[in-house]
Coordinates of C-alpha atoms in Angstrom, one line a residue:
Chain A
X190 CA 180.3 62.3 28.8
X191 CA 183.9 61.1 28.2
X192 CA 185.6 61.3 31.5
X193 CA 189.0 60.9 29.7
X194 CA 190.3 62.4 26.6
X195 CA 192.8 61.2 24.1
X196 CA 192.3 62.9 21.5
X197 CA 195.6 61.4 19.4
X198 CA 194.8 58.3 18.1
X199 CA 197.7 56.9 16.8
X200 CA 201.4 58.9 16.4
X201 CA 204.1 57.8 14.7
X202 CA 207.8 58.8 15.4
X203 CA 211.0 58.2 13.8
X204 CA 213.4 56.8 16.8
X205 CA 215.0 59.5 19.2
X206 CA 212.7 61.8 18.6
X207 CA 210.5 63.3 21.4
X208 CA 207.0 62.8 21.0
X209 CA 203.8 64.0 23.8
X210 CA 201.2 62.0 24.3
X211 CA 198.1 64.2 25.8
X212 CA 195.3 63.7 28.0
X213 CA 192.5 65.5 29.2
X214 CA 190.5 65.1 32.3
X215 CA 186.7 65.9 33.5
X216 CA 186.0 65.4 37.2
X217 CA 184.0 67.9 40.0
X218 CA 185.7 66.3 42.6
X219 CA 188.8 67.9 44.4
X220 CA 190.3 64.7 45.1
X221 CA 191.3 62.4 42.5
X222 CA 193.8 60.6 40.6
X223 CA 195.3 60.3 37.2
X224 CA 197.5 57.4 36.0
X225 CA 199.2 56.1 33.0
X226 CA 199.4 52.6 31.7
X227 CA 201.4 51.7 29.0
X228 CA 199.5 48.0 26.6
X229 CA 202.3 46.4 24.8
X230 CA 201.4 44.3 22.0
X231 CA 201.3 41.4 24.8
X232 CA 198.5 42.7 26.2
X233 CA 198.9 43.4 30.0
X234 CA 198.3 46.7 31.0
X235 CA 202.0 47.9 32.7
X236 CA 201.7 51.0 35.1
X237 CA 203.8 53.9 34.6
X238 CA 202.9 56.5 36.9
X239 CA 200.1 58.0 39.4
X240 CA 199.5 61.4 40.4
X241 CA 196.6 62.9 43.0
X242 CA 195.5 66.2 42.4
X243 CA 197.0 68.2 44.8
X244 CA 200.6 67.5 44.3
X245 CA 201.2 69.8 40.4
X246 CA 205.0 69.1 40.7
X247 CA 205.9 67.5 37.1
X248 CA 207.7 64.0 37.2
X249 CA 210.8 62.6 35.4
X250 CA 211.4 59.4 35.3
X251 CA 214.3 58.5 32.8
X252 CA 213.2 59.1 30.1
X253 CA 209.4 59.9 30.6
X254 CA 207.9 63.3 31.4
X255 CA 204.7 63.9 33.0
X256 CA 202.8 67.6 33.2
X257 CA 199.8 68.0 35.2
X258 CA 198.0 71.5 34.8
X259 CA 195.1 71.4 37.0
X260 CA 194.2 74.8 35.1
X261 CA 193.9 73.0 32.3
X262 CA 192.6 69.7 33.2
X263 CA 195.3 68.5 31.6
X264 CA 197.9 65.4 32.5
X265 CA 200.4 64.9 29.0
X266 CA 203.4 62.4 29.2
X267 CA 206.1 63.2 27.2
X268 CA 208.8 60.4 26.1
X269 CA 212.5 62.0 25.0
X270 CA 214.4 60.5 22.5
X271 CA 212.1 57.4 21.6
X272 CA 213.4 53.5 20.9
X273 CA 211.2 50.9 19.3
X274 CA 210.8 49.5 22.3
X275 CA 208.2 52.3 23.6
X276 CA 205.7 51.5 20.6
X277 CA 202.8 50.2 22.3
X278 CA 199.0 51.9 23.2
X279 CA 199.0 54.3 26.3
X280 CA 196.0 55.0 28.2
X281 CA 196.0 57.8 30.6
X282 CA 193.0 57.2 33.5
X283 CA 191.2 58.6 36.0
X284 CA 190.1 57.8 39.6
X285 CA 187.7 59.7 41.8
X286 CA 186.3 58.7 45.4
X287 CA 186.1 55.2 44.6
X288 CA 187.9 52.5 43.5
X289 CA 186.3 52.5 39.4
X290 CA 189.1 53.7 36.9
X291 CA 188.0 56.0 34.3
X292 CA 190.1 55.3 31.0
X293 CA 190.7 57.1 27.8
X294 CA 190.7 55.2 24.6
X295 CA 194.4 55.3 23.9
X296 CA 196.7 56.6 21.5
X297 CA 198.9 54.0 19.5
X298 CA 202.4 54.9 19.3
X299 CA 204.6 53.4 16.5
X300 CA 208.3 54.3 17.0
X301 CA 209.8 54.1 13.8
X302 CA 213.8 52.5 13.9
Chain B
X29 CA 203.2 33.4 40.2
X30 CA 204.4 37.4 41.1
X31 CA 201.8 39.1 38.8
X32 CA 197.8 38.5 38.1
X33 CA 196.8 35.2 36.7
X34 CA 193.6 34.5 34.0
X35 CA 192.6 31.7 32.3
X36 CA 191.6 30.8 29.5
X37 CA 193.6 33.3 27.5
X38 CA 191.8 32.7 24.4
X39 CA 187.9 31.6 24.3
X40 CA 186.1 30.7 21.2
X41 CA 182.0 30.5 22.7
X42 CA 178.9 29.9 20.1
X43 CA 176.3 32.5 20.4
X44 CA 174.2 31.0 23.2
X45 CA 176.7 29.2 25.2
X46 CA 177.6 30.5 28.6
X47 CA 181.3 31.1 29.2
X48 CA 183.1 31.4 32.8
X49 CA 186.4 33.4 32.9
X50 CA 188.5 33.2 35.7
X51 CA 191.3 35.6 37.8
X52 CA 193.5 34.8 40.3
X53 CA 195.1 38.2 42.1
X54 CA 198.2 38.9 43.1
X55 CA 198.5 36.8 46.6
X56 CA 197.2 39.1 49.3
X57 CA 195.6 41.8 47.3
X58 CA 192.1 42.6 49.1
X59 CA 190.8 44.5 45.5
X60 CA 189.6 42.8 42.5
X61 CA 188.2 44.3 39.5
X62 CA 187.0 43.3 36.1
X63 CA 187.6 45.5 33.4
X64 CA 186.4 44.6 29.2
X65 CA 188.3 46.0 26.8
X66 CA 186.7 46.0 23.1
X67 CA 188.8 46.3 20.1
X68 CA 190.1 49.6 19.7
X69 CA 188.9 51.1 22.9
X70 CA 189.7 51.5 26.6
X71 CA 189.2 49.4 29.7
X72 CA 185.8 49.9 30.9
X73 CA 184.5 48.6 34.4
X74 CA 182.7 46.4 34.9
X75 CA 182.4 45.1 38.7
X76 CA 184.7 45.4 41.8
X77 CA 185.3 43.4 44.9
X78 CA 186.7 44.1 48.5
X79 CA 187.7 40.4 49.9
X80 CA 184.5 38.5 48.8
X81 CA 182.4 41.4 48.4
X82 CA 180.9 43.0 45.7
X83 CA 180.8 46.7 45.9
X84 CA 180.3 47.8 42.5
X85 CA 178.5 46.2 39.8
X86 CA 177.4 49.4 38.1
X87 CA 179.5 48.3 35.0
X88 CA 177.8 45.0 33.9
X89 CA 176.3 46.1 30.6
X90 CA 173.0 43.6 31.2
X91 CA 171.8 40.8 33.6
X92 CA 173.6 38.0 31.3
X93 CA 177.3 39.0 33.3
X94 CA 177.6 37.7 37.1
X95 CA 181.0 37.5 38.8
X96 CA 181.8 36.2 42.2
X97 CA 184.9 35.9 44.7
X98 CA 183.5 33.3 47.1
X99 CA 186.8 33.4 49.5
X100 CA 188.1 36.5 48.6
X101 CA 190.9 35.3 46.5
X102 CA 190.2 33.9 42.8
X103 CA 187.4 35.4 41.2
X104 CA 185.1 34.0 38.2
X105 CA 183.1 36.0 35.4
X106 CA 180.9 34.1 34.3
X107 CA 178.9 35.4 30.9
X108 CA 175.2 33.7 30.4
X109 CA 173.7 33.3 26.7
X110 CA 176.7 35.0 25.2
X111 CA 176.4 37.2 22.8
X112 CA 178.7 38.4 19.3
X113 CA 178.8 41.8 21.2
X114 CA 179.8 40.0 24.2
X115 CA 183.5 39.5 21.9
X116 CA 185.8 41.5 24.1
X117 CA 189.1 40.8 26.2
X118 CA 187.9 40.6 29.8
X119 CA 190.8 42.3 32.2
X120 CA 191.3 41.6 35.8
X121 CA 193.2 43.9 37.6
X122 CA 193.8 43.9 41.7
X123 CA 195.1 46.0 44.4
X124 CA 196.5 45.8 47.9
X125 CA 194.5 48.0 50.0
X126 CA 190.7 48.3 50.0
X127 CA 190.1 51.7 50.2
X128 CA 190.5 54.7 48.0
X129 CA 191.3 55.4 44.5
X130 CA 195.3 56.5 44.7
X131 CA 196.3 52.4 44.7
X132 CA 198.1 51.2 41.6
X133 CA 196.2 48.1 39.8
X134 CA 198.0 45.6 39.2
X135 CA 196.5 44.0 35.5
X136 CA 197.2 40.1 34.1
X137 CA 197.0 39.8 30.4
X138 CA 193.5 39.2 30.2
X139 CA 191.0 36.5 28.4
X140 CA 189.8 37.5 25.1
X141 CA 186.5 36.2 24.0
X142 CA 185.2 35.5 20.5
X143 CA 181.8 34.9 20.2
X144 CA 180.9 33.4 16.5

């Protein structure tokens, strides 16, 4: 079973628009983490965030949002008013009680000038 | 250099030939993983290291892949008899503590790998 959902494939936005990215989780454990990376066209996998399970409090970072809702298993990352520079693939991903990452398999985001 | 370090960047390997891809981690970093990444799709482990140990090979889809960190630094993956669904870019990601999950991985740009 997919440990990591992205269920968007690929989005496309028209620059300064807001756009979510979602991502849903699966674990049994209490304990875990959930990150984002961000896979320019370069390549290189570029960390944006990490959360662990028991801190809820949403994040802002500039412009980037992230809400976790344990209730829903749920950890979306929204971006406000998008530039062309934040088209690239994001992959949310999970980490239990070891050190193996559990990614999703992306969502392409094509910001539109 | 700062970052994660893998070479070749590019590797064109006939369907037989064995193919060794190599990662040097950020200076310091006791973690090492290898990650493959098929067309389209996420990351998916492979194996992880602690210093020169191998912890984890859970991920290495048959007995053709062997890595190996001899000195705990620079790491090799070395691919036997290679396959076309071998044809993949090979990540390598490390981290600076050796325990839990909650440290960042820090990923170089990886080695793709074409098998014809």
């Amino acid at each position: 079973a997919q440990k990591v959902t992205q269920a968007q494939t690929e989005i496309s936005v028209v620059e300064k628009e807001d756009v979510t990215l979602d991502c849903v989780y699966e674990t049994r454990d209490t304990t875990y983490y959930l990150f984002w990376y961000k896979q320019p066209p370069s390549g290189e996998l570029v960390f944006l965030i990490r959360r662990n399970s028991f801190d809820e409090q949403n994040e802002i970072s500039g412009r980037y949002s992230w809400n976790f809702q344990k209730s829903t298993s749920s950890f979306n990352f929204t971006i406000t008013a998008s530039q062309v520079v934040d088209s690239a693939v994001y992959f949310c991903a999970l980490s239990e009680d070891s050190n193996q990452f559990y990614f999703g398999t992306g969502t392409s985001l094509t910001v539109i000038p | 250099g700062a970052g994660v370090s893998q070479s070749p960047r590019y590797k064109v390997a006939k369907r037989g030939q064995d193919v060794a891809l190599r990662c040097d981690p950020i200076s310091g970093h006791v973690s090492l993983f290898w990650y493959q990444q098929a067309l389209g799709q996420g990351p998916e482990f492979l194996t992880y290291f602690q210093n020169e140990a191998q912890l984890d090979k859970s991920g290495l889809p048959s007995d053709r892949f062997f890595a190996e960190r001899p000195e705990g630094s620079v790491s090799t993956l070395k691919i036997q008899r290679t396959q076309q669904e071998d044809s993949a870019v090979y990540l390598c990601a490390s981290s600076k503590l050796g325990e839990y999950s909650y440290n960042e991985q820090f990923f170089g740009p990886g080695t793709r790998l074409t098998v014809l």
